[in-house]
Amino acid sequence: MNVIVSNEQQGALANLDVDIIKNISGQYSANEIVEMFKNFFYSKMILDVTALKGYTEVKTYEELKSGLDVEKIIFYLPDGSSLCTSSFLAQLIQIGIYNFTTNIEGIKYLIKKPNTIKDVEHILKLGMAQDQPIPGGTRESSGIPHANESVSMQAMLSNEATIIGIKNITEHAGATTFIYMLKNELVNTYGKEGVVALELDKNDFQLFNDKSMLSLKNTQLKQALSQLRNVKVILIDLNGMTDDSFCKEVLYLIEPSTIKLNKLIRRNRDILGQLKNKKVVLNKSLLQNNDVADFESEANLKVYYNMPPLDERKRNGIMNDLLVKLGLLNSGGTNENQGRIFGLFRR
């Protein structure tokens, strides 16, 4: 049986479908948590870290570790907070805390399969590298530009990688998971060393525990691309970026639900017109072929691809159809996993 300690994220944890023996809410010091649970038997503790006083300080987690077995604790971090950075997570890893996530699916996964040091060592290395001085001088002298420095992307590449940008158009259209699934299909052709995914000024990728998915600062992009000499395909989450000139192709994701589309139009009435002649992908789409045709007619917009909701934990052969269309896979290759059941969603 499991216990939940929650505070600001109590609402989200209410949707966690696991056996619970004890559930408390509020904010407590690390020592108070230790006293409450040091003699209490439980399988896992799901700890909303906002329930900890001083949860942004590493010493708070050290105090918790001194009294409880942190291997039995799943640390539920606020998505997008200062905790979700490689430097902070590296400090947690150094004191023996490996099980952290920002979503309910991550909690369910860690209950069944807790992380080991091998699962998080890439985060540790990235965090430690960012904290170390650049050999031979300051960070500025390393060639990484200042945050306010204008970066021209046109001629930054010294390799021949194909760069594919992915950008959400409707809110939460799924770029992060979409990139993860694309990468998983591509590695079957190009190998693990041949495909890299990048996100900028975010830390969502780190929680996939995948060494080929990197979270960088915007100012590190130029140097990172110049160093990826042996990579064949680079997938980049473009959310928050205005310059996509360095990409060979850009996919614009739209989730075609009524509420998402209405929100989009209210925010920018001209947005669909701006997407003309762009590669628009309907993601997490339940539309069938005739529905897509109606959408195109009403929006006066051509749909490049119609992608149904998919399970990111499984192989999804339908992703291969999109990759063939992009020229990243050979249509005559081995696509046995595609399955004709997905023909309903093909254009």
mmCIF file of C-alpha atoms in Angstrom:
data_model
loop_
_atom_site.group_PDB
_atom_site.id
_atom_site.type_symbol
_atom_site.label_atom_id
_atom_site.label_comp_id
_atom_site.label_asym_id
_atom_site.label_seq_id
_atom_site.Cartn_x
_atom_site.Cartn_y
_atom_site.Cartn_z
ATOM 1 C CA MET A 1 0.000 0.000 0.000
ATOM 2 C CA ASN A 2 1.124 3.554 -0.716
ATOM 3 C CA VAL A 3 0.925 6.913 1.029
ATOM 4 C CA ILE A 4 0.442 10.377 -0.432
ATOM 5 C CA VAL A 5 1.733 13.618 1.049
ATOM 6 C CA SER A 6 0.383 16.537 -0.966
ATOM 7 C CA ASN A 7 -0.009 20.290 -0.987
ATOM 8 C CA GLU A 8 -0.250 22.497 -4.086
ATOM 9 C CA GLN A 9 -0.496 19.501 -6.427
ATOM 10 C CA GLN A 10 -3.233 17.755 -4.450
ATOM 11 C CA GLY A 11 -5.742 18.113 -7.289
ATOM 12 C CA ALA A 12 -3.557 16.294 -9.798
ATOM 13 C CA LEU A 13 -2.804 13.498 -7.329
ATOM 14 C CA ALA A 14 -6.534 12.922 -6.874
ATOM 15 C CA ASN A 15 -6.408 11.309 -10.338
ATOM 16 C CA LEU A 16 -3.714 8.815 -9.303
ATOM 17 C CA ASP A 17 -5.264 5.363 -9.534
ATOM 18 C CA VAL A 18 -3.164 3.378 -7.031
ATOM 19 C CA ASP A 19 -3.870 1.751 -3.679
ATOM 20 C CA ILE A 20 -3.556 4.331 -0.908
ATOM 21 C CA ILE A 21 -3.395 3.529 2.808
ATOM 22 C CA LYS A 22 -2.763 7.080 4.072
ATOM 23 C CA ASN A 23 -3.261 10.491 2.490
ATOM 24 C CA ILE A 24 -2.304 13.756 4.173
ATOM 25 C CA SER A 25 -2.244 17.318 2.884
ATOM 26 C CA GLY A 26 -0.477 20.425 4.087
ATOM 27 C CA GLN A 27 3.056 21.727 4.459
ATOM 28 C CA TYR A 28 5.540 20.122 6.826
ATOM 29 C CA SER A 29 9.205 20.286 7.653
ATOM 30 C CA ALA A 30 11.383 17.375 6.604
ATOM 31 C CA ASN A 31 11.743 16.347 10.244
ATOM 32 C CA GLU A 32 7.955 16.311 10.693
ATOM 33 C CA ILE A 33 7.607 14.008 7.672
ATOM 34 C CA VAL A 34 10.285 11.743 9.115
ATOM 35 C CA GLU A 35 8.538 11.546 12.495
ATOM 36 C CA MET A 36 5.192 10.751 10.889
ATOM 37 C CA PHE A 37 6.474 7.925 8.716
ATOM 38 C CA LYS A 38 9.671 6.488 10.217
ATOM 39 C CA ASN A 39 7.722 3.704 11.950
ATOM 40 C CA PHE A 40 4.893 3.502 9.401
ATOM 41 C CA PHE A 41 4.890 0.612 6.916
ATOM 42 C CA TYR A 42 4.215 1.536 3.284
ATOM 43 C CA SER A 43 5.300 0.405 -0.166
ATOM 44 C CA LYS A 44 5.819 3.829 -1.760
ATOM 45 C CA MET A 45 5.405 7.427 -0.673
ATOM 46 C CA ILE A 46 4.234 9.842 -3.350
ATOM 47 C CA LEU A 47 5.539 13.159 -2.094
ATOM 48 C CA ASP A 48 4.337 16.394 -3.624
ATOM 49 C CA VAL A 49 7.478 18.379 -2.870
ATOM 50 C CA THR A 50 5.480 21.563 -2.287
ATOM 51 C CA ALA A 51 4.354 19.842 0.930
ATOM 52 C CA LEU A 52 7.937 20.266 2.179
ATOM 53 C CA LYS A 53 8.922 23.497 3.855
ATOM 54 C CA GLY A 54 12.018 24.737 2.055
ATOM 55 C CA TYR A 55 11.471 22.380 -0.878
ATOM 56 C CA THR A 56 13.706 24.478 -3.142
ATOM 57 C CA GLU A 57 16.725 23.809 -0.912
ATOM 58 C CA VAL A 58 18.786 20.629 -1.213
ATOM 59 C CA LYS A 59 19.396 20.507 2.546
ATOM 60 C CA THR A 60 15.666 19.808 3.016
ATOM 61 C CA TYR A 61 16.024 16.605 0.992
ATOM 62 C CA GLU A 62 19.178 15.696 2.898
ATOM 63 C CA GLU A 63 17.200 15.941 6.149
ATOM 64 C CA LEU A 64 14.500 13.730 4.662
ATOM 65 C CA LYS A 65 17.057 11.172 3.508
ATOM 66 C CA SER A 66 18.624 10.999 6.962
ATOM 67 C CA GLY A 67 15.382 9.644 8.429
ATOM 68 C CA LEU A 68 13.581 7.821 5.603
ATOM 69 C CA ASP A 69 14.452 5.425 2.805
ATOM 70 C CA VAL A 70 14.332 7.718 -0.233
ATOM 71 C CA GLU A 71 14.311 4.714 -2.551
ATOM 72 C CA LYS A 72 10.689 4.269 -1.443
ATOM 73 C CA ILE A 73 9.807 7.922 -2.134
ATOM 74 C CA ILE A 74 8.641 9.275 -5.494
ATOM 75 C CA PHE A 75 9.224 13.024 -5.600
ATOM 76 C CA TYR A 76 6.454 14.795 -7.527
ATOM 77 C CA LEU A 77 7.944 18.053 -8.822
ATOM 78 C CA PRO A 78 5.986 21.100 -10.035
ATOM 79 C CA ASP A 79 6.265 21.137 -13.813
ATOM 80 C CA GLY A 80 8.257 24.103 -15.130
ATOM 81 C CA SER A 81 9.604 25.076 -11.707
ATOM 82 C CA SER A 82 13.225 25.845 -10.809
ATOM 83 C CA LEU A 83 13.471 22.288 -9.481
ATOM 84 C CA CYS A 84 13.149 20.890 -13.002
ATOM 85 C CA THR A 85 16.657 21.878 -14.034
ATOM 86 C CA SER A 86 19.623 19.618 -14.584
ATOM 87 C CA SER A 87 21.674 21.488 -11.980
ATOM 88 C CA PHE A 88 19.098 20.996 -9.193
ATOM 89 C CA LEU A 89 18.278 17.418 -10.180
ATOM 90 C CA ALA A 90 22.000 16.623 -10.275
ATOM 91 C CA GLN A 91 22.229 17.694 -6.626
ATOM 92 C CA LEU A 92 19.365 15.364 -5.725
ATOM 93 C CA ILE A 93 21.035 12.518 -7.590
ATOM 94 C CA GLN A 94 24.294 13.142 -5.738
ATOM 95 C CA ILE A 95 22.567 12.549 -2.394
ATOM 96 C CA GLY A 96 20.913 9.365 -3.648
ATOM 97 C CA ILE A 97 17.517 10.594 -4.859
ATOM 98 C CA TYR A 98 16.722 9.081 -8.263
ATOM 99 C CA ASN A 99 12.931 8.884 -8.409
ATOM 100 C CA PHE A 100 11.397 12.187 -9.503
ATOM 101 C CA THR A 101 8.789 13.143 -12.079
ATOM 102 C CA THR A 102 6.418 15.959 -13.035
ATOM 103 C CA ASN A 103 3.402 13.920 -14.144
ATOM 104 C CA ILE A 104 0.992 11.222 -13.029
ATOM 105 C CA GLU A 105 2.148 8.735 -15.676
ATOM 106 C CA GLY A 106 5.677 9.144 -14.371
ATOM 107 C CA ILE A 107 4.513 8.298 -10.851
ATOM 108 C CA LYS A 108 2.787 5.136 -12.080
ATOM 109 C CA TYR A 109 5.912 4.130 -13.967
ATOM 110 C CA LEU A 110 8.220 4.681 -10.990
ATOM 111 C CA ILE A 111 5.944 2.683 -8.686
ATOM 112 C CA LYS A 112 6.449 -0.319 -10.964
ATOM 113 C CA LYS A 113 10.049 0.351 -11.983
ATOM 114 C CA PRO A 114 12.097 2.649 -9.711
ATOM 115 C CA ASN A 115 15.085 4.420 -11.216
ATOM 116 C CA THR A 116 18.656 3.404 -10.569
ATOM 117 C CA ILE A 117 21.732 5.600 -10.889
ATOM 118 C CA LYS A 118 22.141 4.362 -14.475
ATOM 119 C CA ASP A 119 18.704 5.716 -15.372
ATOM 120 C CA VAL A 120 19.581 9.243 -14.243
ATOM 121 C CA GLU A 121 23.332 9.481 -14.750
ATOM 122 C CA HIS A 122 22.870 11.515 -17.960
ATOM 123 C CA ILE A 123 21.080 14.191 -15.918
ATOM 124 C CA LEU A 124 23.901 14.123 -13.380
ATOM 125 C CA LYS A 125 26.539 14.571 -16.089
ATOM 126 C CA LEU A 126 24.619 17.398 -17.742
ATOM 127 C CA GLY A 127 24.076 19.202 -14.440
ATOM 128 C CA MET A 128 27.705 18.888 -13.400
ATOM 129 C CA ALA A 129 28.913 20.031 -16.821
ATOM 130 C CA GLN A 130 26.806 23.182 -16.648
ATOM 131 C CA ASP A 131 28.225 24.023 -13.228
ATOM 132 C CA GLN A 132 31.871 23.609 -14.253
ATOM 133 C CA PRO A 133 33.983 26.445 -15.713
ATOM 134 C CA ILE A 134 34.922 26.199 -19.350
ATOM 135 C CA PRO A 135 38.580 25.151 -19.733
ATOM 136 C CA GLY A 136 40.776 27.969 -20.985
ATOM 137 C CA GLY A 137 38.707 30.873 -19.749
ATOM 138 C CA THR A 138 35.215 32.105 -18.991
ATOM 139 C CA ARG A 139 31.976 30.754 -20.457
ATOM 140 C CA GLU A 140 31.899 33.696 -22.845
ATOM 141 C CA SER A 141 35.298 32.767 -24.259
ATOM 142 C CA SER A 142 34.070 29.250 -25.057
ATOM 143 C CA GLY A 143 32.035 30.488 -27.982
ATOM 144 C CA ILE A 144 28.649 30.282 -26.246
ATOM 145 C CA PRO A 145 26.928 33.633 -26.866
ATOM 146 C CA HIS A 146 25.361 35.851 -24.233
ATOM 147 C CA ALA A 147 21.602 35.497 -23.747
ATOM 148 C CA ASN A 148 21.036 38.881 -25.382
ATOM 149 C CA GLU A 149 23.345 38.206 -28.297
ATOM 150 C CA SER A 150 21.712 37.786 -31.687
ATOM 151 C CA VAL A 151 22.378 34.295 -33.013
ATOM 152 C CA SER A 152 22.270 33.665 -36.737
ATOM 153 C CA MET A 153 21.325 30.039 -37.349
ATOM 154 C CA GLN A 154 21.783 30.018 -41.122
ATOM 155 C CA ALA A 155 25.353 28.777 -41.285
ATOM 156 C CA MET A 156 25.918 27.226 -37.881
ATOM 157 C CA LEU A 157 26.087 23.595 -38.949
ATOM 158 C CA SER A 158 29.278 21.750 -39.778
ATOM 159 C CA ASN A 159 27.525 18.412 -40.252
ATOM 160 C CA GLU A 160 24.926 17.135 -42.672
ATOM 161 C CA ALA A 161 22.228 16.267 -40.173
ATOM 162 C CA THR A 162 18.611 16.641 -41.186
ATOM 163 C CA ILE A 163 17.010 19.014 -38.686
ATOM 164 C CA ILE A 164 13.279 18.718 -38.094
ATOM 165 C CA GLY A 165 11.569 21.337 -35.956
ATOM 166 C CA ILE A 166 8.328 20.645 -34.074
ATOM 167 C CA LYS A 167 6.095 23.431 -32.791
ATOM 168 C CA ASN A 168 2.778 23.480 -30.929
ATOM 169 C CA ILE A 169 0.153 25.756 -32.460
ATOM 170 C CA THR A 170 -2.772 24.912 -30.189
ATOM 171 C CA GLU A 171 -2.019 24.797 -26.465
ATOM 172 C CA HIS A 172 -0.360 21.578 -25.275
ATOM 173 C CA ALA A 173 -0.604 19.975 -28.713
ATOM 174 C CA GLY A 174 1.918 17.352 -27.629
ATOM 175 C CA ALA A 175 5.260 18.366 -29.159
ATOM 176 C CA THR A 176 7.318 16.790 -26.360
ATOM 177 C CA THR A 177 5.760 13.328 -26.601
ATOM 178 C CA PHE A 178 5.485 13.612 -30.398
ATOM 179 C CA ILE A 179 9.256 14.135 -30.630
ATOM 180 C CA TYR A 180 9.877 11.226 -28.247
ATOM 181 C CA MET A 181 7.851 8.869 -30.447
ATOM 182 C CA LEU A 182 9.477 10.108 -33.656
ATOM 183 C CA LYS A 183 12.896 9.534 -32.138
ATOM 184 C CA ASN A 184 12.003 6.006 -31.039
ATOM 185 C CA GLU A 185 11.011 5.079 -34.595
ATOM 186 C CA LEU A 186 14.046 6.749 -36.169
ATOM 187 C CA VAL A 187 16.589 4.914 -34.009
ATOM 188 C CA ASN A 188 15.475 1.643 -35.594
ATOM 189 C CA THR A 189 16.906 2.916 -38.882
ATOM 190 C CA TYR A 190 19.690 5.305 -37.851
ATOM 191 C CA GLY A 191 20.762 3.712 -34.560
ATOM 192 C CA LYS A 192 20.867 5.251 -31.092
ATOM 193 C CA GLU A 193 23.864 7.417 -31.988
ATOM 194 C CA GLY A 194 22.239 8.691 -35.156
ATOM 195 C CA VAL A 195 19.258 10.530 -33.662
ATOM 196 C CA VAL A 196 19.193 13.346 -31.105
ATOM 197 C CA ALA A 197 16.301 15.406 -29.742
ATOM 198 C CA LEU A 198 16.807 18.905 -28.318
ATOM 199 C CA GLU A 199 14.611 21.230 -26.287
ATOM 200 C CA LEU A 200 15.515 24.771 -25.274
ATOM 201 C CA ASP A 201 14.964 26.537 -21.960
ATOM 202 C CA LYS A 202 12.784 23.661 -20.738
ATOM 203 C CA ASN A 203 13.409 20.418 -18.862
ATOM 204 C CA ASP A 204 10.629 18.098 -19.984
ATOM 205 C CA PHE A 205 12.993 15.801 -21.907
ATOM 206 C CA GLN A 206 15.032 14.972 -18.822
ATOM 207 C CA LEU A 207 12.112 13.072 -17.346
ATOM 208 C CA PHE A 208 12.143 10.558 -20.190
ATOM 209 C CA ASN A 209 15.512 9.348 -18.838
ATOM 210 C CA ASP A 210 16.819 9.132 -22.401
ATOM 211 C CA LYS A 211 20.419 10.147 -23.048
ATOM 212 C CA SER A 212 19.652 11.168 -26.639
ATOM 213 C CA MET A 213 17.077 13.758 -25.528
ATOM 214 C CA LEU A 214 18.891 16.868 -24.340
ATOM 215 C CA SER A 215 17.651 19.933 -22.484
ATOM 216 C CA LEU A 216 19.723 23.002 -23.344
ATOM 217 C CA LYS A 217 19.672 26.722 -22.885
ATOM 218 C CA ASN A 218 18.840 28.709 -26.006
ATOM 219 C CA THR A 219 22.335 30.202 -25.926
ATOM 220 C CA GLN A 220 23.869 26.690 -26.094
ATOM 221 C CA LEU A 221 22.127 25.690 -29.315
ATOM 222 C CA LYS A 222 24.721 27.018 -31.741
ATOM 223 C CA GLN A 223 27.570 25.173 -30.055
ATOM 224 C CA ALA A 224 25.523 21.996 -29.611
ATOM 225 C CA LEU A 225 24.578 21.779 -33.291
ATOM 226 C CA SER A 226 28.151 22.365 -34.380
ATOM 227 C CA GLN A 227 29.304 19.461 -32.188
ATOM 228 C CA LEU A 228 26.733 16.924 -33.387
ATOM 229 C CA ARG A 229 28.882 15.858 -36.317
ATOM 230 C CA ASN A 230 27.931 12.174 -36.478
ATOM 231 C CA VAL A 231 24.201 12.589 -35.966
ATOM 232 C CA LYS A 232 21.917 11.924 -38.933
ATOM 233 C CA VAL A 233 18.638 13.400 -37.632
ATOM 234 C CA ILE A 234 18.102 16.167 -35.073
ATOM 235 C CA LEU A 235 14.609 16.803 -33.726
ATOM 236 C CA ILE A 236 14.089 20.176 -32.051
ATOM 237 C CA ASP A 237 11.209 21.406 -29.919
ATOM 238 C CA LEU A 238 10.744 24.924 -31.304
ATOM 239 C CA ASN A 239 8.226 26.126 -28.731
ATOM 240 C CA GLY A 240 9.324 29.561 -27.568
ATOM 241 C CA MET A 241 11.607 30.107 -30.586
ATOM 242 C CA THR A 242 10.992 32.550 -33.425
ATOM 243 C CA ASP A 243 13.895 31.581 -35.703
ATOM 244 C CA ASP A 244 13.463 28.218 -37.421
ATOM 245 C CA SER A 245 15.599 28.987 -40.481
ATOM 246 C CA PHE A 246 18.138 26.310 -39.546
ATOM 247 C CA CYS A 247 15.527 23.535 -39.865
ATOM 248 C CA LYS A 248 15.097 21.555 -43.061
ATOM 249 C CA GLU A 249 11.434 21.009 -42.191
ATOM 250 C CA VAL A 250 9.077 22.346 -39.516
ATOM 251 C CA LEU A 251 5.945 20.538 -38.393
ATOM 252 C CA TYR A 252 3.188 22.646 -36.843
ATOM 253 C CA LEU A 253 1.012 20.657 -34.445
ATOM 254 C CA ILE A 254 -2.682 21.347 -34.041
ATOM 255 C CA GLU A 255 -4.919 19.351 -31.731
ATOM 256 C CA PRO A 256 -8.252 19.612 -33.590
ATOM 257 C CA SER A 257 -10.631 19.626 -30.631
ATOM 258 C CA THR A 258 -13.306 22.324 -30.534
ATOM 259 C CA ILE A 259 -12.035 23.925 -27.333
ATOM 260 C CA LYS A 260 -8.395 23.988 -28.471
ATOM 261 C CA LEU A 261 -9.264 25.469 -31.859
ATOM 262 C CA ASN A 262 -11.563 28.118 -30.395
ATOM 263 C CA LYS A 263 -8.889 29.143 -27.901
ATOM 264 C CA LEU A 264 -6.393 29.390 -30.741
ATOM 265 C CA ILE A 265 -8.636 31.615 -32.871
ATOM 266 C CA ARG A 266 -9.518 33.881 -29.957
ATOM 267 C CA ARG A 267 -5.834 34.344 -29.226
ATOM 268 C CA ASN A 268 -4.899 35.040 -32.853
ATOM 269 C CA ARG A 269 -7.608 35.305 -35.506
ATOM 270 C CA ASP A 270 -5.039 35.288 -38.308
ATOM 271 C CA ILE A 271 -3.107 32.227 -37.184
ATOM 272 C CA LEU A 272 -4.603 29.774 -39.698
ATOM 273 C CA GLY A 273 -3.834 32.143 -42.547
ATOM 274 C CA GLN A 274 -0.226 32.306 -41.342
ATOM 275 C CA LEU A 275 0.009 28.513 -41.590
ATOM 276 C CA LYS A 276 -0.774 28.369 -45.310
ATOM 277 C CA ASN A 277 1.854 26.409 -47.213
ATOM 278 C CA LYS A 278 3.217 25.104 -43.887
ATOM 279 C CA LYS A 279 3.368 21.444 -42.841
ATOM 280 C CA VAL A 280 0.399 21.269 -40.485
ATOM 281 C CA VAL A 281 -0.010 18.032 -38.528
ATOM 282 C CA LEU A 282 -3.243 17.263 -36.713
ATOM 283 C CA ASN A 283 -1.990 15.580 -33.549
ATOM 284 C CA LYS A 284 -4.000 13.483 -31.093
ATOM 285 C CA SER A 285 -6.668 13.617 -33.775
ATOM 286 C CA LEU A 286 -9.864 11.547 -33.859
ATOM 287 C CA LEU A 287 -10.814 12.911 -37.282
ATOM 288 C CA GLN A 288 -11.404 10.521 -40.146
ATOM 289 C CA ASN A 289 -10.668 11.305 -43.784
ATOM 290 C CA ASN A 290 -13.978 13.067 -44.475
ATOM 291 C CA ASP A 291 -13.591 15.083 -41.257
ATOM 292 C CA VAL A 292 -10.114 16.177 -42.295
ATOM 293 C CA ALA A 293 -11.504 17.321 -45.643
ATOM 294 C CA ASP A 294 -14.130 19.401 -43.819
ATOM 295 C CA PHE A 295 -11.441 20.877 -41.575
ATOM 296 C CA GLU A 296 -9.325 21.842 -44.580
ATOM 297 C CA SER A 297 -12.304 23.475 -46.264
ATOM 298 C CA GLU A 298 -13.378 25.469 -43.201
ATOM 299 C CA ALA A 299 -9.854 26.501 -42.233
ATOM 300 C CA ASN A 300 -8.756 27.091 -45.837
ATOM 301 C CA LEU A 301 -5.671 25.134 -44.883
ATOM 302 C CA LYS A 302 -3.992 22.009 -46.219
ATOM 303 C CA VAL A 303 -3.278 19.277 -43.663
ATOM 304 C CA TYR A 304 0.087 17.578 -44.128
ATOM 305 C CA TYR A 305 -0.686 14.622 -41.867
ATOM 306 C CA ASN A 306 -3.471 13.380 -39.572
ATOM 307 C CA MET A 307 -2.039 11.633 -36.488
ATOM 308 C CA PRO A 308 -4.337 9.736 -34.092
ATOM 309 C CA PRO A 309 -3.781 9.498 -30.309
ATOM 310 C CA LEU A 310 -0.949 7.040 -29.628
ATOM 311 C CA ASP A 311 0.574 5.221 -26.666
ATOM 312 C CA GLU A 312 4.128 6.549 -26.329
ATOM 313 C CA ARG A 313 5.183 3.411 -24.438
ATOM 314 C CA LYS A 314 4.659 1.227 -27.508
ATOM 315 C CA ARG A 315 6.010 1.060 -31.034
ATOM 316 C CA ASN A 316 3.753 3.100 -33.301
ATOM 317 C CA GLY A 317 4.161 2.071 -36.914
ATOM 318 C CA ILE A 318 1.914 4.894 -38.112
ATOM 319 C CA MET A 319 4.734 7.271 -37.212
ATOM 320 C CA ASN A 320 6.745 5.586 -39.961
ATOM 321 C CA ASP A 321 4.247 6.777 -42.576
ATOM 322 C CA LEU A 322 4.944 10.357 -41.530
ATOM 323 C CA LEU A 323 8.697 9.748 -41.556
ATOM 324 C CA VAL A 324 8.460 8.276 -45.062
ATOM 325 C CA LYS A 325 6.559 11.356 -46.181
ATOM 326 C CA LEU A 326 9.300 13.551 -44.702
ATOM 327 C CA GLY A 327 11.932 11.548 -46.576
ATOM 328 C CA LEU A 328 13.558 10.206 -43.410
ATOM 329 C CA LEU A 329 12.601 6.588 -44.050
ATOM 330 C CA ASN A 330 12.545 4.602 -47.276
ATOM 331 C CA SER A 331 9.028 3.633 -48.291
ATOM 332 C CA GLY A 332 10.415 0.320 -49.432
ATOM 333 C CA GLY A 333 11.968 -0.361 -46.045
ATOM 334 C CA THR A 334 10.790 -2.638 -43.301
ATOM 335 C CA ASN A 335 7.555 -1.168 -42.072
ATOM 336 C CA GLU A 336 5.894 -4.394 -40.961
ATOM 337 C CA ASN A 337 4.775 -2.715 -37.749
ATOM 338 C CA GLN A 338 2.587 -0.210 -39.541
ATOM 339 C CA GLY A 339 -0.432 -2.515 -39.778
ATOM 340 C CA ARG A 340 -3.327 -1.866 -42.093
ATOM 341 C CA ILE A 341 -5.612 -0.932 -39.198
ATOM 342 C CA PHE A 342 -4.037 2.522 -39.358
ATOM 343 C CA GLY A 343 -5.120 2.979 -42.980
ATOM 344 C CA LEU A 344 -8.165 4.812 -41.654
ATOM 345 C CA PHE A 345 -5.978 7.711 -40.607
ATOM 346 C CA ARG A 346 -3.788 7.933 -43.708
ATOM 347 C CA ARG A 347 -4.211 10.711 -46.197
#
